[in-house]
Short mmCIF file of N, CA and C in Angstrom, two decimals:
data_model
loop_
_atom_site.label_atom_id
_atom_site.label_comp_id
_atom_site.label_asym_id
_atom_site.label_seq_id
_atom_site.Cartn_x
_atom_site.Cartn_y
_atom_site.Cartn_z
N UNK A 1 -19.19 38.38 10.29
CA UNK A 1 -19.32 36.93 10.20
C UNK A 1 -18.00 36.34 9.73
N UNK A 2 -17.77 35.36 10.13
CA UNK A 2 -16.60 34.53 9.57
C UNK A 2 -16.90 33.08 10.18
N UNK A 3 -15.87 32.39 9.23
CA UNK A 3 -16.20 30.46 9.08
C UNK A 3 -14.47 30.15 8.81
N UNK A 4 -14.42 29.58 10.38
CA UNK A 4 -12.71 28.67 10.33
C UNK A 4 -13.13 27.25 10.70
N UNK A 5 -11.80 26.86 9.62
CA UNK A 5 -11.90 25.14 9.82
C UNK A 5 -10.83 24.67 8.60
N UNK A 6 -10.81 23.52 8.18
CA UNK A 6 -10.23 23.56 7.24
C UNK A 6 -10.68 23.34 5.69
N UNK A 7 -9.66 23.98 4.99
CA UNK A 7 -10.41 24.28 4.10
C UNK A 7 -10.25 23.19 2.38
N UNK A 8 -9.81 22.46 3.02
CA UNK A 8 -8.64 21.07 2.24
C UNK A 8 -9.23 19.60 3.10
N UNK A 9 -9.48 18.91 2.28
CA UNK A 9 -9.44 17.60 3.02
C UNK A 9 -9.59 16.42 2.36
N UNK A 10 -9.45 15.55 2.35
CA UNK A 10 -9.27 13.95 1.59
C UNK A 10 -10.43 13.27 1.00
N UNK A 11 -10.54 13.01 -0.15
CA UNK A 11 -11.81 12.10 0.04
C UNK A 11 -12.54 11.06 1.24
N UNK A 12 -13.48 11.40 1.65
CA UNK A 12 -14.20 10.14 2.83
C UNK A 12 -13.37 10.51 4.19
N UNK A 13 -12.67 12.04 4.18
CA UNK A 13 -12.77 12.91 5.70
C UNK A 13 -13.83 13.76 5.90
N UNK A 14 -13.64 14.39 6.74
CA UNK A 14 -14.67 15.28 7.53
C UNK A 14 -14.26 16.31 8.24
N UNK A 15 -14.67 17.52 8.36
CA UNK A 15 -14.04 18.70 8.83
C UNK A 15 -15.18 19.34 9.49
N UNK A 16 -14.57 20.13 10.75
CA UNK A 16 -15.89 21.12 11.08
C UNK A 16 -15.44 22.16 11.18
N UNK A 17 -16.47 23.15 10.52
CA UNK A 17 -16.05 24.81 10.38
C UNK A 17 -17.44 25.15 11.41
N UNK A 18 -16.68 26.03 12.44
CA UNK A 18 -17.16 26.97 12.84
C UNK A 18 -17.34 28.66 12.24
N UNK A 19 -18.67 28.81 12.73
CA UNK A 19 -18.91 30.09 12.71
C UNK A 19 -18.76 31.25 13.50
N UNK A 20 -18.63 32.51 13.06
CA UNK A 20 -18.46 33.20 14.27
C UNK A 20 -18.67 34.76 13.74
N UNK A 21 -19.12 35.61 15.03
CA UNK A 21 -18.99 37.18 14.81
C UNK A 21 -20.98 37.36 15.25
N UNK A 22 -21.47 36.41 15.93
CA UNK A 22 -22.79 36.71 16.91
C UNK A 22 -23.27 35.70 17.22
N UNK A 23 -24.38 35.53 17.60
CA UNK A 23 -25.33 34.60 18.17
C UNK A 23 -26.15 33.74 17.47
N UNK A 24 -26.64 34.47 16.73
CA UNK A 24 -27.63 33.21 15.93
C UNK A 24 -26.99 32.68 14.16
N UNK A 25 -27.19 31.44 13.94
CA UNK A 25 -26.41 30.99 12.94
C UNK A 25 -27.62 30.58 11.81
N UNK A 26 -27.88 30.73 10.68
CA UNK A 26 -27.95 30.24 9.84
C UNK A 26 -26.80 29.34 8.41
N UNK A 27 -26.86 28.26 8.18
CA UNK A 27 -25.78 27.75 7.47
C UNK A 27 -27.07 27.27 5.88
N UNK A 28 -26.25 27.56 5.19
CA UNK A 28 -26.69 26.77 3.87
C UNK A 28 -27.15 25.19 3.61
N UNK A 29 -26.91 24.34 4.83
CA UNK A 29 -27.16 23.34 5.03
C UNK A 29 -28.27 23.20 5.82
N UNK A 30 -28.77 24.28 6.48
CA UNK A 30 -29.72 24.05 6.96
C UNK A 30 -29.74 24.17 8.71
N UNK A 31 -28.31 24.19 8.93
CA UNK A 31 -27.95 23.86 10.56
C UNK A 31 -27.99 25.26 11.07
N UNK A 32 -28.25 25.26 12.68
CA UNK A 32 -28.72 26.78 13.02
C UNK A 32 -27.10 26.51 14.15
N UNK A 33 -26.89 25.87 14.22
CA UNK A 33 -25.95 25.80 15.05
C UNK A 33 -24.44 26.21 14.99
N UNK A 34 -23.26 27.10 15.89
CA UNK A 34 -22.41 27.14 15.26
C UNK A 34 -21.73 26.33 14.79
N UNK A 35 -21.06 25.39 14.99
CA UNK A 35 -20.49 24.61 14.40
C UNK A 35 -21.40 23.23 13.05
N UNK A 36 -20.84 22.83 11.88
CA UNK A 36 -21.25 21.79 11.79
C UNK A 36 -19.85 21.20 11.20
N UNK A 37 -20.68 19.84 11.62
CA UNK A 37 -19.39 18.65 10.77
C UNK A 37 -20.08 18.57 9.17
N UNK A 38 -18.64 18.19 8.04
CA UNK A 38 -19.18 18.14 7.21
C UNK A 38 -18.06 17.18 5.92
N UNK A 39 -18.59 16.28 5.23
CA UNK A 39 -18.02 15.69 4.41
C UNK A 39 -18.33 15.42 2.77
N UNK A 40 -17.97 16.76 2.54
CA UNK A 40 -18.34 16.60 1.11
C UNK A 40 -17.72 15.33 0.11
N UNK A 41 -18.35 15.47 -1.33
CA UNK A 41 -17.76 14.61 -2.07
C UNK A 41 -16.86 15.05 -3.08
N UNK A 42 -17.24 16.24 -3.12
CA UNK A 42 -16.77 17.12 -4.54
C UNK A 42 -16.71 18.54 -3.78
N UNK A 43 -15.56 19.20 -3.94
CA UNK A 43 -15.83 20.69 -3.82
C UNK A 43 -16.57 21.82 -3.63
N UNK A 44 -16.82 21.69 -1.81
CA UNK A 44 -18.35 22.98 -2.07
C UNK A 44 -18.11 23.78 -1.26
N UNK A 45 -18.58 24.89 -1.42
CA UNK A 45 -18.91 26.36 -1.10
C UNK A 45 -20.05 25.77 0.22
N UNK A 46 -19.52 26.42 1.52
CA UNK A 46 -20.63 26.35 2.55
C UNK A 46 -20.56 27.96 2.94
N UNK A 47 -21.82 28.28 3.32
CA UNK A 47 -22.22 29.49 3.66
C UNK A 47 -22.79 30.03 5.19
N UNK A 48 -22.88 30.83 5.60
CA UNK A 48 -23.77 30.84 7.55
C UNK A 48 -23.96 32.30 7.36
N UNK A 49 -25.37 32.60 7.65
CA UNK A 49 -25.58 33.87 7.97
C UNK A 49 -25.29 34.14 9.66
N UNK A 50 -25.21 35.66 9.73
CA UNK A 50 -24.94 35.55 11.44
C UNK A 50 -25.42 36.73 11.80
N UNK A 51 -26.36 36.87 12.62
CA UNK A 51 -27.26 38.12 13.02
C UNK A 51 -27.17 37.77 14.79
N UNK A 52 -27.95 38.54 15.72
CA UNK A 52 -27.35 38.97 16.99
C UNK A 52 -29.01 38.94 16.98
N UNK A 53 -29.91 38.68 18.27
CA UNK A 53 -30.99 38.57 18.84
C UNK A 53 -31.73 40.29 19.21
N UNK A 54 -32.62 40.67 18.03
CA UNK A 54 -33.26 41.73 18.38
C UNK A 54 -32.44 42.99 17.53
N UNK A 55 -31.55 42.38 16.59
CA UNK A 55 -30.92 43.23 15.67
C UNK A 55 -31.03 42.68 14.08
N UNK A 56 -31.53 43.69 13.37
CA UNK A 56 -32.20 43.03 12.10
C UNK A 56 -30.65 43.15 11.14
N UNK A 57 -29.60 43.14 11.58
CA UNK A 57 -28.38 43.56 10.38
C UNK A 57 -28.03 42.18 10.45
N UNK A 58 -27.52 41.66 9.44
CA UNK A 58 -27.22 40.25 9.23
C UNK A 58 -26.13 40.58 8.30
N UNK A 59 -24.69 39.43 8.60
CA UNK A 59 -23.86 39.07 8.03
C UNK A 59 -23.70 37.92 7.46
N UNK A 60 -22.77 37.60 6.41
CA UNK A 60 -22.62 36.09 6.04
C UNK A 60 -21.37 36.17 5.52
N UNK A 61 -21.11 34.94 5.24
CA UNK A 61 -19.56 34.28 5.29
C UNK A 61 -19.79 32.82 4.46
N UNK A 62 -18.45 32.61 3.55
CA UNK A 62 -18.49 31.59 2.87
C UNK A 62 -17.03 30.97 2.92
N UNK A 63 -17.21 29.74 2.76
CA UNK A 63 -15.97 28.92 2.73
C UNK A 63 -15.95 27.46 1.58
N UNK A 64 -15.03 27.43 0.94
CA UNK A 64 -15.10 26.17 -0.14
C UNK A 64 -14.29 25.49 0.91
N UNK A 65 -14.47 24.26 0.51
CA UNK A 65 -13.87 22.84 0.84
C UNK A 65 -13.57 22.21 -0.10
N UNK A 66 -12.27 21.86 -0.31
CA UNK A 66 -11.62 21.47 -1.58
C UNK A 66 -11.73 19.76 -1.18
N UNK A 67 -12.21 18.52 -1.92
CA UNK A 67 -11.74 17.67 -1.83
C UNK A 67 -10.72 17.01 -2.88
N UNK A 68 -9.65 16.95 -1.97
CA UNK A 68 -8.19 16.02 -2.60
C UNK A 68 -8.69 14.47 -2.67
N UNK A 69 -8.75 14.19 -4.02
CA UNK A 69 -8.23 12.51 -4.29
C UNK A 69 -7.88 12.10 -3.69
N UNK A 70 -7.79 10.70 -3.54
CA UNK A 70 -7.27 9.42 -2.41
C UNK A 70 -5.96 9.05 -3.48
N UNK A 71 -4.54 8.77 -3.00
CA UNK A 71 -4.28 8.44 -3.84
C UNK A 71 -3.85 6.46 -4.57
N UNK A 72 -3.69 6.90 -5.71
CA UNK A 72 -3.91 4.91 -6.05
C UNK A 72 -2.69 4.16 -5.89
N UNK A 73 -2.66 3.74 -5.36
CA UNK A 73 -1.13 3.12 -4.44
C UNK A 73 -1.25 1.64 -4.73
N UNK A 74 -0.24 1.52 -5.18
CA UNK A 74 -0.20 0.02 -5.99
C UNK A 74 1.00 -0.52 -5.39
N UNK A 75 0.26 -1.67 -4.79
CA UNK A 75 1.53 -2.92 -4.12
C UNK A 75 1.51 -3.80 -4.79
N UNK A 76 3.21 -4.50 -5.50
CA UNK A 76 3.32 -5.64 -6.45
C UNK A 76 4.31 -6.68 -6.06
N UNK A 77 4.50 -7.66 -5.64
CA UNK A 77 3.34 -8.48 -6.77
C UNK A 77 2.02 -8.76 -5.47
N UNK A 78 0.99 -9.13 -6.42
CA UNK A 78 -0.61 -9.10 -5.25
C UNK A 78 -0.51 -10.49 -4.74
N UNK A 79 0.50 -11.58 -5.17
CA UNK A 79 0.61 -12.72 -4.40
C UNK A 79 1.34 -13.13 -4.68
N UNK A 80 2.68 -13.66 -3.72
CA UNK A 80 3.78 -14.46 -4.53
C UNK A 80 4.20 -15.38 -3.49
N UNK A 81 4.88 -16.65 -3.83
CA UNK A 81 4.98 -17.82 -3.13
C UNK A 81 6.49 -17.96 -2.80
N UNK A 82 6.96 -18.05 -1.64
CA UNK A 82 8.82 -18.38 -1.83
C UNK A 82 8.84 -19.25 -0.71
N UNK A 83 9.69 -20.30 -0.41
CA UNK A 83 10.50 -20.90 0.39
C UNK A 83 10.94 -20.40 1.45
N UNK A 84 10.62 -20.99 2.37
CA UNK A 84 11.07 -20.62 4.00
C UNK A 84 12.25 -20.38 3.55
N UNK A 85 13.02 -19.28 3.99
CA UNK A 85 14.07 -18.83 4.28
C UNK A 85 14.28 -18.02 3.06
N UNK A 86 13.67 -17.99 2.02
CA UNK A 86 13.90 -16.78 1.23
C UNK A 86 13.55 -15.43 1.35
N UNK A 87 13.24 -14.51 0.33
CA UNK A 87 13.17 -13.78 0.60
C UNK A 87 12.22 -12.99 -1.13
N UNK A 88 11.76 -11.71 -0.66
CA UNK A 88 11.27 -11.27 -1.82
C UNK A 88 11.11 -10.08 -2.05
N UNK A 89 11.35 -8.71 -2.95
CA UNK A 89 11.51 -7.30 -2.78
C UNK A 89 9.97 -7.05 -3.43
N UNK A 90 9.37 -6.34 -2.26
CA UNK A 90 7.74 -5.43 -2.48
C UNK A 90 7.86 -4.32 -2.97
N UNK A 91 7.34 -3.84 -4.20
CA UNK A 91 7.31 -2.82 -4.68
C UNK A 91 6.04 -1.99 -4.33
N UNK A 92 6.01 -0.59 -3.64
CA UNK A 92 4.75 -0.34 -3.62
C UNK A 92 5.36 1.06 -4.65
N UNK A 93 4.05 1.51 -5.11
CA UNK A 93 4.11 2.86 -6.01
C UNK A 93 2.50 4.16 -5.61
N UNK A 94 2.59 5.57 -6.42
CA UNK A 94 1.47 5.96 -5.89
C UNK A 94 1.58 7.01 -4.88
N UNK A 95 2.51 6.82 -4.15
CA UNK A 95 2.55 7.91 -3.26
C UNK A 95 4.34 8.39 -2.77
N UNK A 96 3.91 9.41 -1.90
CA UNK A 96 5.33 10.05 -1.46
C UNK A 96 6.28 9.76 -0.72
N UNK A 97 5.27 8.82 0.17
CA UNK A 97 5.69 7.80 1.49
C UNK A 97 4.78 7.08 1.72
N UNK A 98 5.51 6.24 2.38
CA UNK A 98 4.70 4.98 2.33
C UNK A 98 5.13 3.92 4.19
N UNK A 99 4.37 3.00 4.73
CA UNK A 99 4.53 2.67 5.68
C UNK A 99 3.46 1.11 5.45
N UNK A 100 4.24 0.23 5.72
CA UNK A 100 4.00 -1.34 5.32
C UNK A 100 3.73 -2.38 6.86
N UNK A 101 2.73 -2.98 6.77
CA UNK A 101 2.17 -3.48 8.10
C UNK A 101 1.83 -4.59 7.97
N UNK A 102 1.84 -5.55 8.37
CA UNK A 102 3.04 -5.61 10.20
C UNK A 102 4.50 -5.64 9.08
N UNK A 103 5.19 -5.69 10.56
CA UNK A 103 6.48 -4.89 9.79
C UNK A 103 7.78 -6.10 10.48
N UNK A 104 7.26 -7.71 10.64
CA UNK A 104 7.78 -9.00 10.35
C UNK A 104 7.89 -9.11 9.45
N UNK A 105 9.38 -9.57 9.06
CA UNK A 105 9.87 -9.89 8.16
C UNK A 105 10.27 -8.91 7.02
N UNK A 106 10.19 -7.76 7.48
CA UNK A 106 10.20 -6.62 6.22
C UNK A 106 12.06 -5.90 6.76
N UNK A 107 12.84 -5.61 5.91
CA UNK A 107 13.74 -4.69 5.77
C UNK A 107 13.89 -3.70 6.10
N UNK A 108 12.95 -3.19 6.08
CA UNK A 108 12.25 -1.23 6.09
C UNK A 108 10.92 -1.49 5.62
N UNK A 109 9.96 -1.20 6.74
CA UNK A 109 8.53 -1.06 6.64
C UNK A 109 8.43 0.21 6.26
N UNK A 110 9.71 1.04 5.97
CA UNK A 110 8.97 2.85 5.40
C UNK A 110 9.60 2.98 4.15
N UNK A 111 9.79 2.09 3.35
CA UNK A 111 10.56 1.95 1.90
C UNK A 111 9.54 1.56 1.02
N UNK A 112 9.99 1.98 -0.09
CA UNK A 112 8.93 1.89 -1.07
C UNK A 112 9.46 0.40 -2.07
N UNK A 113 10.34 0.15 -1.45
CA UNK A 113 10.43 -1.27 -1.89
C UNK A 113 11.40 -2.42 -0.85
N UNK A 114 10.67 -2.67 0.02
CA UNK A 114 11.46 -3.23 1.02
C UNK A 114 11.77 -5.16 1.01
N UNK A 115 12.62 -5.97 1.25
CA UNK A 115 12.73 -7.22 0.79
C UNK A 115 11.64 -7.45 2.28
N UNK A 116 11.31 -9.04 1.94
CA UNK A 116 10.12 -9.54 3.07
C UNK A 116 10.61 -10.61 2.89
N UNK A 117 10.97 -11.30 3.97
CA UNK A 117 11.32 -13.19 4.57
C UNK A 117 10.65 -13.03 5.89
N UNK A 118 9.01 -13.68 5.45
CA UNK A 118 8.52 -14.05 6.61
C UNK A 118 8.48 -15.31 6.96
N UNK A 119 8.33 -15.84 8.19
CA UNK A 119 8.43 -17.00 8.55
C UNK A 119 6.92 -17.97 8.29
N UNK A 120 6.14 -17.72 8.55
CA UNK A 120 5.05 -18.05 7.83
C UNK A 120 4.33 -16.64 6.77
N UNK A 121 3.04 -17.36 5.80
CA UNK A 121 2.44 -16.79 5.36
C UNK A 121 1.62 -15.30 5.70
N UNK A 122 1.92 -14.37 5.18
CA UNK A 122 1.59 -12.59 5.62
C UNK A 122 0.62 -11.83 4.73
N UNK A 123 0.12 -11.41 5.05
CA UNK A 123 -1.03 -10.49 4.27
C UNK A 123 -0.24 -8.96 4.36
N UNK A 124 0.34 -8.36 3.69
CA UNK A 124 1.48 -7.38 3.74
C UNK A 124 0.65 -5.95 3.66
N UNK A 125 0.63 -4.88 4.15
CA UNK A 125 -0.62 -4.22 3.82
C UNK A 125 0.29 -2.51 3.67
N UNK A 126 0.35 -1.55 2.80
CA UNK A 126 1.10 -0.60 2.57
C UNK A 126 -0.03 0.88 2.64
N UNK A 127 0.70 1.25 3.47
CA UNK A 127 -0.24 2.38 3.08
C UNK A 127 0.59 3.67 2.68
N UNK A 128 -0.01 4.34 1.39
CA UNK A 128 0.82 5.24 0.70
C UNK A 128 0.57 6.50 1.07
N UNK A 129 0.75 7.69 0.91
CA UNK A 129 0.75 8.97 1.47
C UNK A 129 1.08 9.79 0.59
N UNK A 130 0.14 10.85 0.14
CA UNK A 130 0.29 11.59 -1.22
C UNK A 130 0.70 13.27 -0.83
N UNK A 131 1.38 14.17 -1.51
CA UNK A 131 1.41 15.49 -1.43
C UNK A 131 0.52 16.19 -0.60
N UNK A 132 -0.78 15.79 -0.43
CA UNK A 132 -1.96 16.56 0.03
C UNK A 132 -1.93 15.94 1.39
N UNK A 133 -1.23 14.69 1.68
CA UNK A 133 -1.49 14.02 3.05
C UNK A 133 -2.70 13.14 3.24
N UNK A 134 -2.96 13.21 2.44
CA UNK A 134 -4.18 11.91 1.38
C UNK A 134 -3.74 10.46 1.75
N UNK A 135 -4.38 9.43 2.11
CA UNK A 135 -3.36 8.15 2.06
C UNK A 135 -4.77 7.71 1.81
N UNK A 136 -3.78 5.98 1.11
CA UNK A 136 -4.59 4.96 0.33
C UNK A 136 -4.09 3.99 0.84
N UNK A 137 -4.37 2.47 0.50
CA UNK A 137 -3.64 1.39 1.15
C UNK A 137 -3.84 0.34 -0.23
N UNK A 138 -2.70 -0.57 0.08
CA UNK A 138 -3.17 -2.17 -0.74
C UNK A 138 -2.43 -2.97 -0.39
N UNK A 139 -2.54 -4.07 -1.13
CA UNK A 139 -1.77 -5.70 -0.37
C UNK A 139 -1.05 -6.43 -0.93
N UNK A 140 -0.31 -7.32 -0.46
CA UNK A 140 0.55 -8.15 -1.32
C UNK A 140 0.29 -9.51 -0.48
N UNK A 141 0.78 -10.40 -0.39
CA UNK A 141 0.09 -12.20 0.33
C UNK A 141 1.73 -12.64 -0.37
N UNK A 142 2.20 -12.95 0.56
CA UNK A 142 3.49 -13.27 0.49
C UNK A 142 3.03 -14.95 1.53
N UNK A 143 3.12 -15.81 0.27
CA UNK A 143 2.61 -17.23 0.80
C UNK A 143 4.34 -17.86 1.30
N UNK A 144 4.26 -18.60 2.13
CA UNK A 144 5.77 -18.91 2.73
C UNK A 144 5.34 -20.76 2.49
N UNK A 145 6.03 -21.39 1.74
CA UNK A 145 5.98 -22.89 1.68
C UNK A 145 7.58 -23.52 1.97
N UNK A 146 6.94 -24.67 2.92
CA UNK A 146 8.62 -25.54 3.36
C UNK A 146 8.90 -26.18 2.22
N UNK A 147 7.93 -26.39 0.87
CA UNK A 147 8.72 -27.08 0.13
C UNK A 147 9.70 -26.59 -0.66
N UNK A 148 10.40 -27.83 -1.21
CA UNK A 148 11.66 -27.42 -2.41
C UNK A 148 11.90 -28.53 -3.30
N UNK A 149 12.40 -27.72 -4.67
CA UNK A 149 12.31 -28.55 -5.39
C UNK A 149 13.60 -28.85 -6.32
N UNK A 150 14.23 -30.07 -6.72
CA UNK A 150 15.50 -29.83 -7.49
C UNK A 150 15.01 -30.62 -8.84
N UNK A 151 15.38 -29.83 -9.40
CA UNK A 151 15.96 -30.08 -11.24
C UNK A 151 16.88 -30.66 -11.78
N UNK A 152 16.81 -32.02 -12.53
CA UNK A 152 18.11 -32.13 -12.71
C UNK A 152 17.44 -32.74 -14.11
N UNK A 153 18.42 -33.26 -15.43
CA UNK A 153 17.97 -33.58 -16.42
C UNK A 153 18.60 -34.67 -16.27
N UNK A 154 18.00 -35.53 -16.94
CA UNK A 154 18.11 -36.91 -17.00
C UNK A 154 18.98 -37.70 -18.08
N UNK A 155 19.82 -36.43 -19.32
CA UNK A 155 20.97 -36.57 -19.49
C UNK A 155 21.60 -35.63 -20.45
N UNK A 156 22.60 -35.39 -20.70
CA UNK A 156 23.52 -34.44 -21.48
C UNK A 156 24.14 -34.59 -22.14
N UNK A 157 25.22 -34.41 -23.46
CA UNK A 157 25.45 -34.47 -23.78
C UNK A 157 26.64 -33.42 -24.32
N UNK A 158 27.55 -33.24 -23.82
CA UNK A 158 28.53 -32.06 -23.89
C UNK A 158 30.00 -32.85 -25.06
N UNK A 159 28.90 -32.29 -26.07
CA UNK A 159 29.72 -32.56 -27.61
C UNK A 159 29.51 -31.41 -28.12
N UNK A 160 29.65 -29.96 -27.71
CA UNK A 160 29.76 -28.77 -28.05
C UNK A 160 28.55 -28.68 -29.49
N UNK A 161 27.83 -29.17 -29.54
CA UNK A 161 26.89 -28.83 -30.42
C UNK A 161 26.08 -27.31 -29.96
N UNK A 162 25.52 -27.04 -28.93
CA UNK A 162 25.02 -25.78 -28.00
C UNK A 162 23.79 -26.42 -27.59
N UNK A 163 23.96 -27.96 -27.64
CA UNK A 163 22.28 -28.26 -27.11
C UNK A 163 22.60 -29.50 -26.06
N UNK A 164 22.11 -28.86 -24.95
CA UNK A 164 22.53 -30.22 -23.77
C UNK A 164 23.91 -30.41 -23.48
N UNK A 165 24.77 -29.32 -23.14
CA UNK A 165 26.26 -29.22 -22.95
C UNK A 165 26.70 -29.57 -21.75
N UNK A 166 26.16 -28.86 -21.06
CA UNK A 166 26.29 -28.43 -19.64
C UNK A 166 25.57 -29.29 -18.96
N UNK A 167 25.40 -30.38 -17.64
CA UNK A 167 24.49 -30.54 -16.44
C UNK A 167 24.78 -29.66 -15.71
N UNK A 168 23.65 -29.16 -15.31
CA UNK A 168 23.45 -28.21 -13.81
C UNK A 168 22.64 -28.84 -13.23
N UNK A 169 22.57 -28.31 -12.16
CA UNK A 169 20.94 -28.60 -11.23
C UNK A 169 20.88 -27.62 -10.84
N UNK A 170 18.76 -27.66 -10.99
CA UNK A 170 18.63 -26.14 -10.62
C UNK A 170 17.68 -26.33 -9.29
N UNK A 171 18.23 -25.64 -8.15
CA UNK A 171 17.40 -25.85 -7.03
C UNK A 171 16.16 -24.52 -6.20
N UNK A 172 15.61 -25.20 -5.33
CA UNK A 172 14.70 -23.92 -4.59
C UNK A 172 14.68 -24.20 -3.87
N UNK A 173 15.30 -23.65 -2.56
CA UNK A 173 14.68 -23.95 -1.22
C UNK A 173 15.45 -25.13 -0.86
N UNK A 174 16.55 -25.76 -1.24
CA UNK A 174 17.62 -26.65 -0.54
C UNK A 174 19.04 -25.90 -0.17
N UNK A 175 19.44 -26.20 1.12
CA UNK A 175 20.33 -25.67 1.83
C UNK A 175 21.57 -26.41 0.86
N UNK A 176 21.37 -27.37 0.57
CA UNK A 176 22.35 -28.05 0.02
C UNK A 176 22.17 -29.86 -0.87
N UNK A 177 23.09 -29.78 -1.66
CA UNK A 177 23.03 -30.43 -2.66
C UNK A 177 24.06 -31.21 -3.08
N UNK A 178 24.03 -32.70 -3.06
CA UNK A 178 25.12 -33.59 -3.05
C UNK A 178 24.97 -34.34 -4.41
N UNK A 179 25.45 -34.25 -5.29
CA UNK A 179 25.49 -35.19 -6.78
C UNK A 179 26.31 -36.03 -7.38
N UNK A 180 26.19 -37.50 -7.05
CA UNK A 180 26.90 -38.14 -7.48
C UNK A 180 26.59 -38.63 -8.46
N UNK A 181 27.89 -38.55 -9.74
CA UNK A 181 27.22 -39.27 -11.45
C UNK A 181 28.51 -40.86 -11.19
N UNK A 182 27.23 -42.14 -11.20
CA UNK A 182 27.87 -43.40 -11.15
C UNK A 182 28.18 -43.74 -12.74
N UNK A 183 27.52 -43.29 -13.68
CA UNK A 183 27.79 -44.18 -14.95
C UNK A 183 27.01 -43.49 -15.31
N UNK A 184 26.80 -43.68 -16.98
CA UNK A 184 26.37 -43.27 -18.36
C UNK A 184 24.85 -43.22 -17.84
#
């Protein structure tokens, strides 16, 4: 008797081990058939007796099925907002490799931290890939808005005290910026 198939597999896969070495099958599950499909949850031992029609000698055969973890693959940030024409670096973590979908607007859809300037709003979706060949997935929502906004303070005072020295303006999302100071 003997049982091939594989003997490793992912959480929420499925494998089928065949039996073999005669004709009639008994399996620990209950199946008379050679082959069954099978998806454990936890680590189990499957078994098949195997005897030949009109011969009372019976063999058997056992095989574990190891289940490997999914692994937890974390994409950051889970929602972030930028300005048409910017841009923003996705961190995913969790696994060995990784592959990021759809792959608009991305740098490297096979990087584990790739920049994203999409043109509209994206639901970014990563899926990670662990030692065992295990994969997991998660998301990021990279919201794309035309607006922008400028900062400016309404006044200063650059008498070297360290408070209100400097005017700047601070902008987001403007190509450009014209400032004229008429008076006090």
């Amino acid at each position: 008797a003997g049982i091939s198939g594989n003997s490793a597999i992912c959480l929420g896969n499925n494998t089928v081990l065949t039996a073999s070495g005669g004709l009639i099958y008994l399996w620990n599950t209950g199946d008379t058939s050679s082959s069954i499909s099978v998806s454990p949850l936890i680590n189990t031992t499957y078994s098949v007796s195997v005897s030949n029609p009109g011969c009372p000698a019976v063999d058997s055969a056992a095989l574990t099925v190891v289940v490997n973890p999914l692994p937890v693959i974390g994409a950051t940030p889970d929602a972030v907002t930028i300005i048409l024409g910017e841009s923003v670096i996705l961190n995913a973590s969790g696994g060995l490799s990784y592959s990021w979908s759809p792959v608009a607007g991305l740098s490297d859809p096979f990087s584990a931290v790739p920049s994203a300037s999409p043109l509209t709003t994206t639901l970014y979706y990563v899926t990670g890939t662990d030692v065992n060949g295990c994969r997991n997935l998660d998301s990021v929502l990279v919201i794309v808005s035309e607006d922008f906004a400028v900062v400016l303070p309404n006044i200063f005072s650059p008498n070297r005290d360290g408070q209100n020295d400097k005017l700047f303006v601070s902008e987001k999302g403007a190509k450009w910026i014209r400032l004229i100071i008429y008076d006090r």
